[in-house]
CSV table of C-alpha atoms in Angstrom, one decimal:
chain,number,residue,atom,x,y,z
A,1,UNK,CA,-39.9,-17.3,0.5
A,2,UNK,CA,-38.8,-15.1,3.3
A,3,UNK,CA,-41.6,-13.0,4.8
A,4,UNK,CA,-39.6,-9.9,5.6
A,5,UNK,CA,-40.8,-6.4,5.9
A,6,UNK,CA,-38.2,-3.8,7.1
A,7,UNK,CA,-38.6,-0.6,9.0
A,8,UNK,CA,-37.1,2.1,6.7
A,9,UNK,CA,-35.1,5.0,8.2
A,10,UNK,CA,-37.0,8.2,7.6
A,11,UNK,CA,-34.2,10.6,6.9
A,12,UNK,CA,-32.9,9.4,3.5
A,13,UNK,CA,-34.2,8.3,0.1
A,14,UNK,CA,-36.4,5.2,0.3
A,15,UNK,CA,-34.3,3.1,-2.0
A,16,UNK,CA,-31.2,3.8,0.0
A,17,UNK,CA,-33.0,3.1,3.3
A,18,UNK,CA,-34.2,-0.2,1.9
A,19,UNK,CA,-30.6,-1.2,0.9
A,20,UNK,CA,-29.4,-0.3,4.4
A,21,UNK,CA,-32.2,-2.3,6.0
A,22,UNK,CA,-31.2,-5.3,4.0
A,23,UNK,CA,-27.6,-4.9,5.2
A,24,UNK,CA,-28.6,-4.6,8.8
A,25,UNK,CA,-30.9,-7.6,8.6
A,26,UNK,CA,-28.0,-9.7,7.2
A,27,UNK,CA,-25.6,-8.4,9.9
A,28,UNK,CA,-28.1,-9.3,12.7
A,29,UNK,CA,-28.8,-12.7,11.3
A,30,UNK,CA,-32.5,-11.9,10.5
A,31,UNK,CA,-31.7,-12.6,6.8
A,32,UNK,CA,-29.3,-15.5,6.1
A,33,UNK,CA,-27.3,-16.7,3.2
A,34,UNK,CA,-29.6,-17.9,0.3
A,35,UNK,CA,-32.7,-16.5,1.9
A,36,UNK,CA,-35.1,-15.2,-0.8
A,37,UNK,CA,-36.3,-11.7,-0.5
A,38,UNK,CA,-40.0,-10.8,-1.1
A,39,UNK,CA,-41.1,-10.2,-4.7
A,40,UNK,CA,-40.7,-6.5,-5.5
A,41,UNK,CA,-44.3,-5.7,-6.1
A,42,UNK,CA,-45.3,-7.5,-2.8
A,43,UNK,CA,-42.7,-5.6,-0.8
A,44,UNK,CA,-43.7,-2.3,-2.5
A,45,UNK,CA,-47.3,-2.8,-1.4
A,46,UNK,CA,-46.2,-3.6,2.2
A,47,UNK,CA,-43.9,-0.5,2.4
A,48,UNK,CA,-46.2,1.9,0.6
A,49,UNK,CA,-43.6,2.7,-2.0
A,50,UNK,CA,-43.4,2.3,-5.8
A,51,UNK,CA,-42.1,-0.9,-7.4
A,52,UNK,CA,-39.4,1.2,-8.9
A,53,UNK,CA,-38.2,2.2,-5.4
A,54,UNK,CA,-37.9,-1.5,-4.4
A,55,UNK,CA,-36.2,-2.3,-7.7
A,56,UNK,CA,-33.6,0.4,-7.1
A,57,UNK,CA,-33.1,-0.6,-3.5
A,58,UNK,CA,-32.5,-4.2,-4.5
A,59,UNK,CA,-30.1,-3.1,-7.3
A,60,UNK,CA,-28.1,-1.0,-4.8
A,61,UNK,CA,-27.9,-3.9,-2.4
A,62,UNK,CA,-26.7,-6.1,-5.3
A,63,UNK,CA,-24.0,-3.5,-6.1
A,64,UNK,CA,-22.8,-3.7,-2.5
A,65,UNK,CA,-22.6,-7.5,-2.7
A,66,UNK,CA,-25.4,-8.1,-0.3
A,67,UNK,CA,-27.8,-9.9,-2.6
A,68,UNK,CA,-27.8,-11.5,-6.0
A,69,UNK,CA,-30.6,-11.6,-8.6
A,70,UNK,CA,-31.2,-15.0,-10.2
A,71,UNK,CA,-33.0,-14.8,-13.6
A,72,UNK,CA,-36.4,-16.3,-13.4
A,73,UNK,CA,-36.2,-17.0,-9.7
A,74,UNK,CA,-35.9,-13.8,-7.7
A,75,UNK,CA,-33.5,-12.0,-5.4
A,76,UNK,CA,-31.5,-13.9,-2.8
A,77,UNK,CA,-29.1,-13.0,0.0
A,78,UNK,CA,-25.6,-13.5,-1.4
A,79,UNK,CA,-23.0,-15.9,0.1
A,80,UNK,CA,-20.6,-13.0,0.0
A,81,UNK,CA,-22.9,-10.8,2.0
A,82,UNK,CA,-21.5,-12.1,5.3
A,83,UNK,CA,-18.8,-9.5,4.6
A,84,UNK,CA,-21.5,-6.9,5.4
A,85,UNK,CA,-21.0,-7.7,9.1
A,86,UNK,CA,-17.5,-6.2,8.7
A,87,UNK,CA,-18.7,-2.9,7.1
A,88,UNK,CA,-20.4,0.1,8.6
A,89,UNK,CA,-23.5,0.1,6.4
A,90,UNK,CA,-24.4,3.7,7.0
A,91,UNK,CA,-24.1,6.4,4.5
A,92,UNK,CA,-21.8,9.4,4.7
A,93,UNK,CA,-22.9,11.9,7.3
A,94,UNK,CA,-23.5,14.6,4.6
A,95,UNK,CA,-26.3,12.5,3.2
A,96,UNK,CA,-28.4,12.9,6.4
A,97,UNK,CA,-30.9,15.5,7.1
A,98,UNK,CA,-29.4,18.6,8.8
A,99,UNK,CA,-31.3,17.8,12.0
A,100,UNK,CA,-29.7,14.3,12.3
A,101,UNK,CA,-27.4,13.7,15.3
A,102,UNK,CA,-24.9,11.2,14.0
A,103,UNK,CA,-22.9,9.7,16.9
A,104,UNK,CA,-21.9,6.7,14.8
A,105,UNK,CA,-18.5,8.1,13.7
A,106,UNK,CA,-15.4,8.8,15.9
A,107,UNK,CA,-14.9,12.4,14.8
A,108,UNK,CA,-12.9,15.1,16.5
A,109,UNK,CA,-15.3,17.6,18.1
A,110,UNK,CA,-16.3,20.5,15.7
A,111,UNK,CA,-14.7,23.9,16.2
A,112,UNK,CA,-14.6,26.9,13.8
A,113,UNK,CA,-10.9,27.1,14.5
A,114,UNK,CA,-10.3,23.9,12.5
A,115,UNK,CA,-11.3,25.6,9.2
A,116,UNK,CA,-9.5,28.9,10.2
A,117,UNK,CA,-6.4,27.0,11.1
A,118,UNK,CA,-6.4,25.2,7.7
A,119,UNK,CA,-6.8,28.6,6.0
A,120,UNK,CA,-3.8,30.0,7.8
A,121,UNK,CA,-1.8,26.9,6.9
A,122,UNK,CA,-2.7,27.3,3.3
A,123,UNK,CA,-1.5,30.8,3.3
A,124,UNK,CA,1.8,29.8,4.9
A,125,UNK,CA,2.4,27.1,2.2
A,126,UNK,CA,1.4,29.6,-0.6
A,127,UNK,CA,4.0,32.1,0.7
A,128,UNK,CA,6.9,29.5,0.4
A,129,UNK,CA,7.8,29.1,-3.3
A,130,UNK,CA,10.1,26.2,-2.6
A,131,UNK,CA,7.3,24.3,-0.8
A,132,UNK,CA,4.9,24.9,-3.6
A,133,UNK,CA,7.5,23.5,-6.1
A,134,UNK,CA,8.1,20.4,-3.9
A,135,UNK,CA,4.3,19.9,-3.6
A,136,UNK,CA,3.9,19.4,-7.3
A,137,UNK,CA,7.0,17.3,-7.8
A,138,UNK,CA,7.6,13.5,-7.4
A,139,UNK,CA,9.2,12.7,-4.0
A,140,UNK,CA,10.7,9.5,-2.6
A,141,UNK,CA,8.0,7.1,-1.2
A,142,UNK,CA,9.0,7.7,2.4
A,143,UNK,CA,8.1,11.4,2.1
A,144,UNK,CA,10.2,14.6,2.4
A,145,UNK,CA,12.7,14.6,5.2
A,146,UNK,CA,11.6,18.1,6.2
A,147,UNK,CA,8.0,16.9,6.7
A,148,UNK,CA,9.1,13.8,8.6
A,149,UNK,CA,11.3,15.8,10.9
A,150,UNK,CA,8.4,18.2,11.6
A,151,UNK,CA,6.0,15.4,12.4
A,152,UNK,CA,8.5,13.5,14.5
A,153,UNK,CA,9.1,16.7,16.5
A,154,UNK,CA,5.3,17.0,17.1
A,155,UNK,CA,5.0,13.4,18.1
A,156,UNK,CA,7.8,13.8,20.6
A,157,UNK,CA,6.1,16.8,22.2
A,158,UNK,CA,3.0,14.7,22.9
A,159,UNK,CA,4.9,11.8,24.3
A,160,UNK,CA,5.5,9.6,21.3
A,161,UNK,CA,9.2,9.8,20.6
A,162,UNK,CA,10.3,8.7,17.1
A,163,UNK,CA,13.1,9.3,14.7
A,164,UNK,CA,12.3,10.9,11.4
A,165,UNK,CA,14.2,8.2,9.5
A,166,UNK,CA,11.8,5.6,11.1
A,167,UNK,CA,8.7,7.3,9.6
A,168,UNK,CA,6.8,6.5,6.5
A,169,UNK,CA,4.2,9.1,5.5
A,170,UNK,CA,0.7,7.7,4.8
A,171,UNK,CA,-2.7,8.9,3.8
A,172,UNK,CA,-4.1,8.3,7.2
A,173,UNK,CA,-4.6,5.4,9.5
A,174,UNK,CA,-6.7,3.2,7.2
A,175,UNK,CA,-4.1,3.6,4.4
A,176,UNK,CA,-1.4,2.6,7.0
A,177,UNK,CA,-3.3,-0.6,7.9
A,178,UNK,CA,-3.6,-1.5,4.2
A,179,UNK,CA,0.1,-0.9,3.5
A,180,UNK,CA,1.2,-2.8,6.6
A,181,UNK,CA,-0.8,-5.9,5.7
A,182,UNK,CA,0.2,-5.7,2.1
A,183,UNK,CA,3.9,-5.5,3.0
A,184,UNK,CA,4.1,-8.0,5.9
A,185,UNK,CA,1.7,-10.8,4.8
A,186,UNK,CA,0.9,-12.8,1.7
A,187,UNK,CA,-2.6,-13.8,0.6
A,188,UNK,CA,-3.8,-16.8,2.6
A,189,UNK,CA,-1.7,-15.9,5.7
A,190,UNK,CA,-3.4,-15.0,9.0
A,191,UNK,CA,-3.7,-12.0,11.2
A,192,UNK,CA,-5.5,-11.8,14.5
A,193,UNK,CA,-7.2,-9.2,16.6
A,194,UNK,CA,-9.9,-9.1,19.2
A,195,UNK,CA,-13.2,-10.7,18.2
A,196,UNK,CA,-14.7,-7.1,18.2
A,197,UNK,CA,-12.3,-4.8,16.3
A,198,UNK,CA,-12.1,-2.0,13.9
A,199,UNK,CA,-13.9,-2.8,10.6
A,200,UNK,CA,-11.2,-1.1,8.6
A,201,UNK,CA,-8.7,-3.8,9.6
A,202,UNK,CA,-11.1,-6.4,8.5
A,203,UNK,CA,-11.9,-4.7,5.2
A,204,UNK,CA,-8.2,-4.3,4.3
A,205,UNK,CA,-7.5,-8.0,5.2
A,206,UNK,CA,-10.4,-9.1,3.0
A,207,UNK,CA,-9.2,-7.0,0.1
A,208,UNK,CA,-5.8,-8.6,0.3
A,209,UNK,CA,-6.9,-12.2,0.8
A,210,UNK,CA,-5.6,-12.3,4.3
A,211,UNK,CA,-7.5,-14.3,6.9
A,212,UNK,CA,-8.6,-12.2,9.8
A,213,UNK,CA,-9.2,-14.2,13.0
A,214,UNK,CA,-10.5,-13.1,16.4
A,215,UNK,CA,-9.9,-14.0,20.0
A,216,UNK,CA,-11.5,-12.7,23.2
A,217,UNK,CA,-10.5,-10.0,25.6
A,218,UNK,CA,-10.8,-9.5,29.3
A,219,UNK,CA,-10.4,-6.5,31.7
A,220,UNK,CA,-6.6,-6.3,30.9
A,221,UNK,CA,-7.0,-6.4,27.1
A,222,UNK,CA,-6.6,-9.0,24.3
A,223,UNK,CA,-6.3,-12.6,25.6
A,224,UNK,CA,-2.7,-13.5,24.8
A,225,UNK,CA,-3.1,-17.1,26.0
A,226,UNK,CA,-6.0,-17.5,23.5
A,227,UNK,CA,-3.8,-16.0,20.7
A,228,UNK,CA,-1.2,-18.7,21.5
A,229,UNK,CA,-3.8,-21.5,21.4
A,230,UNK,CA,-5.0,-20.1,18.1
A,231,UNK,CA,-1.5,-19.9,16.7
A,232,UNK,CA,-0.9,-23.6,17.6
A,233,UNK,CA,-3.8,-24.5,15.3
A,234,UNK,CA,-3.6,-21.8,12.7
A,235,UNK,CA,-0.2,-20.1,12.6
A,236,UNK,CA,-0.4,-16.3,12.8
A,237,UNK,CA,1.9,-13.7,11.2
A,238,UNK,CA,0.6,-10.4,12.6
A,239,UNK,CA,-1.4,-9.2,15.6
A,240,UNK,CA,-3.5,-6.0,15.3
A,241,UNK,CA,-4.1,-4.1,18.6
A,242,UNK,CA,-5.2,-0.7,19.9
A,243,UNK,CA,-3.6,-0.9,23.4
A,244,UNK,CA,-4.8,2.5,24.8
A,245,UNK,CA,-8.4,2.4,23.8
A,246,UNK,CA,-9.6,-0.6,21.8
A,247,UNK,CA,-12.2,0.2,19.2
A,248,UNK,CA,-15.1,-0.4,19.9
A,249,UNK,CA,-14.9,-1.7,23.5
A,250,UNK,CA,-12.8,1.0,25.0
A,251,UNK,CA,-10.5,-1.4,26.8
A,252,UNK,CA,-7.1,-0.2,28.0
A,253,UNK,CA,-4.4,-2.8,27.9
A,254,UNK,CA,-2.6,-3.2,31.2
A,255,UNK,CA,1.2,-2.9,31.4
A,256,UNK,CA,1.5,-6.5,32.4
A,257,UNK,CA,-0.6,-7.6,29.4
A,258,UNK,CA,1.5,-5.5,27.0
A,259,UNK,CA,4.6,-7.2,28.3
A,260,UNK,CA,2.9,-10.6,27.9
A,261,UNK,CA,1.9,-9.8,24.4
A,262,UNK,CA,5.5,-8.7,23.5
A,263,UNK,CA,6.9,-11.9,25.0
A,264,UNK,CA,4.5,-14.0,23.0
A,265,UNK,CA,5.3,-12.1,19.8
A,266,UNK,CA,9.0,-12.7,20.2
A,267,UNK,CA,8.4,-16.4,21.0
A,268,UNK,CA,6.2,-16.9,17.9
A,269,UNK,CA,7.8,-14.3,15.6
A,270,UNK,CA,4.6,-12.3,15.2
A,271,UNK,CA,4.6,-8.8,13.8
A,272,UNK,CA,2.6,-6.3,16.0
A,273,UNK,CA,0.5,-3.6,14.2
A,274,UNK,CA,-0.1,-1.0,16.9
A,275,UNK,CA,-2.9,1.4,16.0
A,276,UNK,CA,-2.6,4.7,17.8
A,277,UNK,CA,-4.9,6.7,15.6
A,278,UNK,CA,-7.6,7.3,18.3
A,279,UNK,CA,-5.6,10.0,20.1
A,280,UNK,CA,-5.4,10.1,23.9
A,281,UNK,CA,-3.4,12.5,26.0
A,282,UNK,CA,0.0,11.1,27.3
A,283,UNK,CA,-1.2,10.8,30.9
A,284,UNK,CA,-3.9,8.4,29.8
A,285,UNK,CA,-1.7,6.2,27.6
A,286,UNK,CA,0.4,3.2,28.6
A,287,UNK,CA,3.8,2.2,27.3
A,288,UNK,CA,3.7,2.0,23.5
A,289,UNK,CA,4.4,-1.4,22.1
A,290,UNK,CA,6.9,0.1,19.6
A,291,UNK,CA,9.0,1.1,22.6
A,292,UNK,CA,8.7,-2.3,24.2
A,293,UNK,CA,9.4,-4.3,21.0
A,294,UNK,CA,10.8,-1.8,18.4
A,295,UNK,CA,12.2,-4.7,16.3
A,296,UNK,CA,8.7,-6.0,15.4
A,297,UNK,CA,6.2,-3.3,16.0
A,298,UNK,CA,4.6,-1.1,13.3
A,299,UNK,CA,3.0,2.0,14.9
A,300,UNK,CA,0.3,4.0,13.2
A,301,UNK,CA,-0.4,7.7,14.0
A,302,UNK,CA,-2.8,10.0,12.2
A,303,UNK,CA,-3.9,13.6,12.2
A,304,UNK,CA,-7.6,12.7,11.4
A,305,UNK,CA,-8.6,12.8,15.1
A,306,UNK,CA,-6.7,16.0,15.7
A,307,UNK,CA,-7.2,18.3,12.7
A,308,UNK,CA,-10.1,16.6,10.9
A,309,UNK,CA,-10.8,13.4,8.8
A,310,UNK,CA,-10.5,15.2,5.5
A,311,UNK,CA,-6.8,15.8,6.0
A,312,UNK,CA,-5.6,12.4,4.9
A,313,UNK,CA,-2.2,12.5,6.6
A,314,UNK,CA,-0.7,10.0,8.9
A,315,UNK,CA,2.6,8.2,9.6
A,316,UNK,CA,3.8,4.7,10.2
A,317,UNK,CA,6.8,4.1,12.5
A,318,UNK,CA,8.7,1.2,10.8
A,319,UNK,CA,11.0,-1.4,12.3
A,320,UNK,CA,14.4,-1.4,10.5
A,321,UNK,CA,14.0,-4.9,9.2
A,322,UNK,CA,10.6,-4.1,7.7
A,323,UNK,CA,11.3,-0.7,6.2
A,324,UNK,CA,12.2,-1.9,2.6
A,325,UNK,CA,9.0,-4.0,2.4
A,326,UNK,CA,6.9,-1.2,3.7
A,327,UNK,CA,8.3,1.5,1.4
A,328,UNK,CA,7.9,-0.9,-1.5
A,329,UNK,CA,4.3,-1.6,-0.7
A,330,UNK,CA,3.5,2.1,-0.5
A,331,UNK,CA,5.3,2.8,-3.8
A,332,UNK,CA,3.5,0.0,-5.6
A,333,UNK,CA,0.1,1.3,-4.3
A,334,UNK,CA,0.4,5.1,-4.7
A,335,UNK,CA,4.1,5.9,-5.4
A,336,UNK,CA,4.0,8.5,-2.5
A,337,UNK,CA,1.6,10.5,-0.4
A,338,UNK,CA,0.7,14.0,-1.6
A,339,UNK,CA,3.4,16.4,-0.5
A,340,UNK,CA,0.9,19.2,-0.4
A,341,UNK,CA,-1.1,17.6,2.4
A,342,UNK,CA,2.1,17.0,4.4
A,343,UNK,CA,3.1,20.6,3.8
A,344,UNK,CA,-0.3,21.8,5.2
A,345,UNK,CA,0.0,19.7,8.3
A,346,UNK,CA,3.5,20.9,9.0
A,347,UNK,CA,2.5,24.5,8.5
A,348,UNK,CA,-0.3,23.9,11.0
A,349,UNK,CA,2.2,22.4,13.5
A,350,UNK,CA,4.9,25.0,13.1
A,351,UNK,CA,2.4,27.9,13.7
A,352,UNK,CA,1.5,26.5,17.1
A,353,UNK,CA,-2.2,26.2,16.0
A,354,UNK,CA,-2.0,22.4,16.3
A,355,UNK,CA,-0.9,22.5,19.9
A,356,UNK,CA,-3.6,25.0,20.8
A,357,UNK,CA,-6.3,23.0,19.0
A,358,UNK,CA,-5.2,19.8,20.8
A,359,UNK,CA,-5.2,21.5,24.2
A,360,UNK,CA,-8.8,22.7,23.6
A,361,UNK,CA,-9.9,19.3,22.2
A,362,UNK,CA,-8.5,17.4,25.2
A,363,UNK,CA,-10.5,19.6,27.6
A,364,UNK,CA,-13.6,19.4,25.4
A,365,UNK,CA,-13.6,15.6,25.2
A,366,UNK,CA,-13.0,15.3,29.0
A,367,UNK,CA,-16.1,17.5,29.5
A,368,UNK,CA,-18.1,15.4,27.1
A,369,UNK,CA,-17.0,12.2,28.8
A,370,UNK,CA,-18.1,13.6,32.2
A,371,UNK,CA,-21.4,14.7,30.7
A,372,UNK,CA,-22.0,11.2,29.2
A,373,UNK,CA,-21.2,9.5,32.5
A,374,UNK,CA,-23.7,11.7,34.3
A,375,UNK,CA,-26.4,11.2,31.7
A,376,UNK,CA,-25.8,7.4,31.5
A,377,UNK,CA,-25.5,6.9,35.3
A,378,UNK,CA,-26.7,3.4,36.1
A,379,UNK,CA,-25.7,1.9,32.7
A,380,UNK,CA,-21.9,1.6,33.2
A,381,UNK,CA,-20.6,2.7,29.8
A,382,UNK,CA,-16.9,1.9,29.2
A,383,UNK,CA,-14.2,4.2,27.9
A,384,UNK,CA,-11.3,6.5,28.6
A,385,UNK,CA,-11.7,10.0,29.9
A,386,UNK,CA,-10.6,12.1,26.9
A,387,UNK,CA,-11.7,9.5,24.4
A,388,UNK,CA,-13.9,10.1,21.4
A,389,UNK,CA,-16.3,7.2,22.1
A,390,UNK,CA,-17.9,5.0,24.8
A,391,UNK,CA,-19.1,1.4,24.7
A,392,UNK,CA,-22.4,0.6,26.2
A,393,UNK,CA,-23.6,-2.9,27.0
A,394,UNK,CA,-27.4,-2.9,26.9
A,395,UNK,CA,-29.7,-4.1,29.7
A,396,UNK,CA,-31.0,-7.7,29.4
A,397,UNK,CA,-34.4,-6.5,28.3
A,398,UNK,CA,-33.0,-4.5,25.3
A,399,UNK,CA,-31.9,-5.5,21.8
A,400,UNK,CA,-29.6,-3.3,19.8
A,401,UNK,CA,-31.4,-3.6,16.5
A,402,UNK,CA,-34.9,-2.4,17.6
A,403,UNK,CA,-33.3,0.2,20.0
A,404,UNK,CA,-31.3,1.8,17.2
A,405,UNK,CA,-34.3,1.7,14.8
A,406,UNK,CA,-36.3,3.7,17.3
A,407,UNK,CA,-33.5,6.2,17.8
A,408,UNK,CA,-33.0,6.5,14.0
A,409,UNK,CA,-36.7,7.4,13.8
A,410,UNK,CA,-35.8,10.4,16.0
A,411,UNK,CA,-32.8,11.1,13.7
A,412,UNK,CA,-30.2,10.0,16.3
A,413,UNK,CA,-27.6,7.5,15.1
A,414,UNK,CA,-25.3,5.1,17.0
A,415,UNK,CA,-23.3,2.1,15.9
A,416,UNK,CA,-24.3,-1.5,16.8
A,417,UNK,CA,-21.8,-4.2,17.5
A,418,UNK,CA,-22.2,-6.2,14.3
A,419,UNK,CA,-19.8,-4.3,12.0
A,420,UNK,CA,-17.0,-4.9,14.5
A,421,UNK,CA,-17.4,-8.7,14.7
A,422,UNK,CA,-14.7,-10.7,13.0
A,423,UNK,CA,-16.1,-13.5,10.8
A,424,UNK,CA,-18.8,-15.5,12.6
A,425,UNK,CA,-18.1,-14.0,16.1
A,426,UNK,CA,-21.4,-13.5,17.9
A,427,UNK,CA,-22.5,-9.9,18.2
A,428,UNK,CA,-23.1,-8.7,21.8
A,429,UNK,CA,-26.1,-6.5,22.6
A,430,UNK,CA,-24.1,-3.3,22.8
A,431,UNK,CA,-23.7,0.0,21.0
A,432,UNK,CA,-20.8,2.4,20.4
A,433,UNK,CA,-21.6,6.1,20.9
A,434,UNK,CA,-19.1,8.7,19.7
A,435,UNK,CA,-18.8,11.7,21.9
A,436,UNK,CA,-16.9,13.9,19.6
A,437,UNK,CA,-19.2,13.8,16.7
A,438,UNK,CA,-22.0,15.9,18.2
A,439,UNK,CA,-22.1,19.6,17.1
A,440,UNK,CA,-21.8,20.8,20.7
A,441,UNK,CA,-22.4,19.6,24.3
A,442,UNK,CA,-26.1,20.6,24.2
A,443,UNK,CA,-26.7,18.4,21.2
A,444,UNK,CA,-24.8,15.5,22.8
A,445,UNK,CA,-26.8,15.8,26.0
A,446,UNK,CA,-30.1,15.7,24.0
A,447,UNK,CA,-29.0,12.5,22.1
A,448,UNK,CA,-27.9,10.8,25.4
A,449,UNK,CA,-31.2,11.8,27.1
A,450,UNK,CA,-33.2,10.3,24.2
A,451,UNK,CA,-31.0,7.1,24.5
A,452,UNK,CA,-31.8,6.8,28.2
A,453,UNK,CA,-35.5,7.4,27.5
A,454,UNK,CA,-35.5,4.5,25.1
A,455,UNK,CA,-33.5,2.3,27.4
A,456,UNK,CA,-36.1,2.9,30.1
A,457,UNK,CA,-38.9,2.0,27.8
A,458,UNK,CA,-39.7,-1.8,28.2
A,459,UNK,CA,-39.0,-3.7,25.1
A,460,UNK,CA,-41.1,-6.8,24.2
A,461,UNK,CA,-38.7,-9.6,23.4
A,462,UNK,CA,-39.6,-12.2,20.8
A,463,UNK,CA,-40.8,-15.6,22.1
A,464,UNK,CA,-38.6,-18.5,21.4
A,465,UNK,CA,-40.2,-21.3,19.5
A,466,UNK,CA,-41.1,-24.4,21.6
């Protein structure tokens, strides 16, 4: 029987905190497949909670696929729980106490003008009878041409030239990933990315029965030579990349590496899924892959990091030879995206509010980046100026799990490396910290100061067994 007693986060219900502790222990390797959890009464006594709380926590963990109850035997770590390494096992930000500083999500920085801009956009849509009629009517799966033209014009203004006929409206970047994988690969086929990559890509691949594989990266970006070696052993169909700021490591792919990747994709007939959802100003971006290899690159863009995550509106730039498959996949999954959401986004753009908000946001994120580099001087965080996040490799005497537990006790949340690991890739001792999520710069500075204080506190490392 596993002797395991977790440290429960103080800012949420005990049963939920227990479930999350189970997930984190599995992700870190503290609990492994088929490990038996402590009996409920024994764990309740250790934690100072009721047996009912433990029962409910185990039940929630079983609902998430982390554990399985075996009649007459107990509760065991499920074989399917390895998937928990590919999920962010943290609750929605709204479930936290108001005093919690959640820097675990890559949000756009808060500003009252976001809600005000939405209100004005709603008024503009309401004033157009023909748009209201279109918003409650079935549309073709690609989306209204008027909406696609508006979004194409906006993308051109920020340095991402596209044609409206190339665009497929989506319900945000995650939906775009799912549609792309569903259209371009069959169950059992393989897609590759960096060993540390966006969990949403991994989750979509898992749902579709697609095998997600990982390779390393260096200072120039994804290791293309490693991709080719992997392809020789396990043929690949698609490569998922974020060239301008890889999530979570913040790497920027060099121009030479982009060209090398395109050459390899043409040589091996790979599709390229280029994720541009994490917005950066044009001056900080490199050449888009969809411009270097338009015939095989699917490009994802979203308004979630510009307007707000609740506006589920994005677009996919489609290669001509993939358009029929992509439109069919979206139609089979949701028929179309909601025209009302597209109408709101276009009203926001046409008013000029979108450009003004983006100008403010760029300046604010640059200021937050400068603040973070000042506060974290000596720890060499990695990221792009203007980005929503930084990647911090921890000192040798620190471990991410205990560090984040201590910070969580202070109601400050960051993201460890485990959810980003593909398959059995080892998790580095590092954390991602999201600069845009803090309420304001003062709140961000406080969270960073507490992080530094914890980093400067010596941590006792466990002794290795002889």
